[in-house]
């Protein structure tokens, strides 16, 4: 059987003709891109001209012609007043009119009653302030006070003879030196045996440390002193 296979055609690559279709496609792309770029450039130029470009407007001063007018002349001064006439008689004196008498048939009205005006009563003067209360010493600090011998020496005679004891309370004012003054008996029991007088006699034996104010001793405070008298024991 005869061999009918035809020989294959061998094609050779020609670089001059192989890229012709590609060159045609690239040329179309370049033309399209150029058209788009030109269109964008035209739109940008239009926007720059209408929106962005600064337009300056020039102004010119127009000269105005001004003509100065002369002021009008001042008016002439008024003429002087005429002189007063000489030997002019003085004006007649003014005579007051006589008062009109009321008709005789009209009774004058009675005078209006005027009530008396009450005089304002001045307020009473304010009451004087109460005198300051003297300070009362409740816990005195004694420097000296009567002892048992002093109580025996000042014991009332009648109470001693009756062998009776008693109590006395006296109120005194403390001086700045600490001594007592202006003493008075507040109470005594019994009241008729002389214990109050004995307490007053012993007031000179008391001495206390006075109160101080700003570092200086002051007086005027009062102190209440209770005294108890016991009958002397029989020897």
Coordinates of C-alpha atoms in Angstrom, one line a residue:
X1 CA 0.0 0.0 0.0
X2 CA 1.6 3.2 -1.1
X3 CA 2.3 5.8 1.6
X4 CA -0.1 8.8 1.0
X5 CA 0.9 10.9 4.0
X6 CA 1.7 14.4 3.0
X7 CA 4.7 16.1 4.4
X8 CA 4.0 18.7 7.2
X9 CA 4.6 22.3 6.4
X10 CA 7.2 23.9 8.6
X11 CA 6.5 27.6 9.4
X12 CA 9.3 29.9 10.3
X13 CA 8.9 32.9 12.8
X14 CA 9.3 36.2 11.1
X15 CA 9.8 39.0 13.7
X16 CA 8.9 41.7 11.1
X17 CA 5.4 40.3 10.5
X18 CA 4.6 38.5 13.7
X19 CA 3.6 41.6 15.8
X20 CA 1.6 43.4 13.2
X21 CA -1.8 42.7 14.9
X22 CA -0.4 43.7 18.3
X23 CA 0.8 47.0 16.9
X24 CA -2.6 47.8 15.5
X25 CA -4.3 47.1 18.9
X26 CA -1.7 49.3 20.7
X27 CA -2.3 52.2 18.3
X28 CA -6.0 52.1 19.1
X29 CA -5.3 52.2 22.9
X30 CA -3.0 55.2 22.5
X31 CA -5.6 57.1 20.5
X32 CA -8.3 56.4 23.1
X33 CA -6.0 57.4 26.0
X34 CA -5.0 60.6 24.1
X35 CA -8.7 61.5 23.6
X36 CA -9.4 61.0 27.3
X37 CA -6.5 63.0 28.4
X38 CA -7.4 65.8 26.0
X39 CA -11.0 65.8 27.3
X40 CA -9.8 66.0 30.9
X41 CA -7.4 68.8 30.0
X42 CA -10.3 70.7 28.4
X43 CA -12.6 70.2 31.4
X44 CA -9.8 71.3 33.8
X45 CA -9.0 74.4 31.7
X46 CA -12.7 75.3 31.7
X47 CA -13.0 74.9 35.5
X48 CA -9.8 77.0 36.1
X49 CA -11.1 79.8 33.9
X50 CA -14.6 79.9 35.4
X51 CA -14.0 78.9 39.1
X52 CA -10.4 79.4 40.1
X53 CA -8.9 82.2 38.0
X54 CA -8.9 85.5 40.0
X55 CA -10.5 88.3 38.1
X56 CA -9.4 91.8 39.1
X57 CA -11.6 94.7 38.5
X58 CA -10.0 98.1 38.2
X59 CA -11.6 101.2 39.6
X60 CA -10.8 104.8 38.6
X61 CA -11.5 107.8 40.7
X62 CA -13.6 110.4 39.0
X63 CA -12.6 113.9 39.6
X64 CA -15.4 116.2 40.9
X65 CA -15.1 119.8 40.2
X66 CA -16.0 122.0 43.2
X67 CA -16.4 125.7 43.0
X68 CA -16.2 127.7 46.3
X69 CA -18.9 130.4 46.7
X70 CA -18.1 133.5 48.6
X71 CA -20.2 134.0 51.7
X72 CA -22.8 136.8 51.6
X73 CA -21.9 140.1 53.4
X74 CA -23.1 140.5 56.9
X75 CA -26.3 142.6 57.4
X76 CA -25.9 146.2 58.5
X77 CA -26.2 146.8 62.3
X78 CA -29.5 148.0 63.6
X79 CA -30.0 151.7 64.2
X80 CA -29.6 152.9 67.8
X81 CA -32.7 153.4 69.8
X82 CA -34.1 157.0 69.9
X83 CA -33.1 159.0 73.0
X84 CA -35.9 159.4 75.6
X85 CA -37.7 162.6 75.4
X86 CA -36.6 165.3 77.8
X87 CA -38.8 166.8 80.5
X88 CA -41.1 163.8 80.5
X89 CA -43.7 163.8 83.4
X90 CA -43.5 160.9 85.8
X91 CA -46.1 158.2 85.5
X92 CA -49.1 158.6 87.8
X93 CA -48.9 156.7 91.1
X94 CA -50.9 153.5 91.3
X95 CA -53.7 153.7 93.8
X96 CA -54.9 150.5 95.4
X97 CA -58.5 149.7 95.1
X98 CA -60.5 150.1 98.4
X99 CA -61.8 146.8 99.8
X100 CA -65.3 146.0 99.0
X101 CA -67.7 146.0 102.0
X102 CA -69.9 142.9 102.2
X103 CA -73.6 143.3 101.8
X104 CA -75.4 144.0 105.1
X105 CA -77.9 141.2 104.7
X106 CA -75.3 138.4 104.4
X107 CA -74.2 136.7 107.7
X108 CA -70.6 135.7 107.6
X109 CA -70.0 131.9 108.1
X110 CA -68.8 130.7 111.4
X111 CA -65.1 129.9 111.7
X112 CA -64.2 126.4 111.0
X113 CA -63.4 124.4 114.1
X114 CA -59.8 123.3 114.3
X115 CA -59.3 120.4 116.6
X116 CA -56.2 120.6 118.8
X117 CA -53.2 118.6 117.6
X118 CA -52.2 116.0 120.2
X119 CA -48.7 116.2 121.2
X120 CA -46.7 113.1 120.9
X121 CA -45.9 111.4 124.2
X122 CA -42.2 110.8 124.4
X123 CA -41.3 107.2 125.1
X124 CA -40.1 106.4 128.6
X125 CA -36.4 106.4 129.1
X126 CA -34.8 102.9 128.9
X127 CA -34.3 101.1 132.2
X128 CA -30.7 101.3 133.4
X129 CA -28.8 98.0 132.9
X130 CA -28.6 95.8 136.0
X131 CA -25.4 96.1 137.9
X132 CA -22.9 93.4 137.1
X133 CA -23.1 90.5 139.4
X134 CA -20.1 89.9 141.5
X135 CA -18.2 86.7 140.9
X136 CA -18.7 84.1 143.6
X137 CA -15.7 82.0 144.6
X138 CA -16.9 78.4 145.2
X139 CA -13.6 76.8 145.8
X140 CA -11.3 79.3 147.7
X141 CA -7.6 78.7 147.9
X142 CA -6.9 79.7 151.5
X143 CA -3.4 80.9 152.6
X144 CA -4.5 81.5 156.2
X145 CA -7.6 80.6 158.2
X146 CA -8.5 80.2 161.9
X147 CA -7.4 77.0 163.6
X148 CA -8.7 75.3 166.6
X149 CA -7.0 77.7 169.1
X150 CA -8.6 80.6 167.3
X151 CA -12.0 79.0 167.5
X152 CA -11.5 78.5 171.2
X153 CA -10.3 82.1 171.8
X154 CA -13.3 83.6 169.9
X155 CA -15.9 81.1 171.2
X156 CA -19.0 83.0 172.6
X157 CA -19.1 83.3 176.4
X158 CA -22.7 82.4 176.7
X159 CA -22.5 79.4 174.5
X160 CA -19.4 78.3 176.4
X161 CA -21.2 78.6 179.8
X162 CA -24.1 76.7 178.4
X163 CA -21.8 74.2 176.7
X164 CA -23.6 74.7 173.5
X165 CA -22.2 74.4 169.9
X166 CA -23.5 76.1 166.8
X167 CA -23.1 77.0 163.1
X168 CA -22.6 80.3 161.3
X169 CA -22.3 81.3 157.6
X170 CA -21.0 84.7 156.5
X171 CA -20.5 86.3 153.1
X172 CA -17.5 88.4 152.5
X173 CA -15.8 90.4 149.7
X174 CA -12.3 89.4 148.7
X175 CA -9.8 92.3 148.2
X176 CA -7.0 92.3 145.7
X177 CA -4.6 91.4 148.5
X178 CA -6.6 88.4 149.6
X179 CA -8.2 89.7 152.8
X180 CA -11.9 89.8 153.6
X181 CA -14.0 92.9 153.8
X182 CA -17.8 93.8 154.0
X183 CA -18.6 90.6 155.8
X184 CA -22.2 89.9 156.8
X185 CA -23.9 87.0 158.5
X186 CA -26.1 84.9 156.2
X187 CA -27.4 82.5 158.8
X188 CA -26.5 81.3 162.4
X189 CA -27.8 78.4 164.5
X190 CA -28.7 79.0 167.3
X191 CA -29.5 82.6 166.6
X192 CA -29.1 83.9 170.2
X193 CA -25.8 82.6 171.4
X194 CA -23.4 84.9 169.6
X195 CA -22.0 82.6 166.9
X196 CA -22.6 85.2 164.1
X197 CA -20.7 87.9 165.9
X198 CA -17.8 85.4 166.7
X199 CA -17.6 84.6 162.9
X200 CA -17.4 88.4 162.1
X201 CA -14.6 88.8 164.7
X202 CA -12.6 86.0 163.1
X203 CA -13.0 87.4 159.5
X204 CA -9.7 89.3 159.9
X205 CA -7.9 85.9 160.3
X206 CA -8.8 84.7 156.8
X207 CA -6.6 85.3 153.8
X208 CA -6.8 83.6 150.4
X209 CA -5.2 83.9 147.0
X210 CA -7.2 86.4 145.0
X211 CA -8.3 86.0 141.5
X212 CA -6.1 87.2 138.6
X213 CA -7.0 88.9 135.4
X214 CA -4.3 89.3 132.7
X215 CA -1.8 88.3 135.3
X216 CA -2.8 90.9 137.8
X217 CA -4.7 90.3 141.1
X218 CA -8.2 91.6 141.1
X219 CA -10.7 91.9 143.9
X220 CA -14.5 92.2 144.2
X221 CA -15.4 88.6 144.2
X222 CA -17.5 87.3 147.1
X223 CA -17.0 84.1 149.1
X224 CA -19.4 82.2 151.4
X225 CA -17.6 80.8 154.5
X226 CA -19.3 78.2 156.8
X227 CA -18.1 78.0 160.4
X228 CA -18.8 75.2 162.9
X229 CA -18.3 75.9 166.6
X230 CA -17.9 72.9 168.9
X231 CA -18.0 73.4 172.6
X232 CA -14.6 73.2 174.2
X233 CA -13.8 70.0 176.0
X234 CA -13.6 70.1 179.8
X235 CA -10.1 69.8 181.1

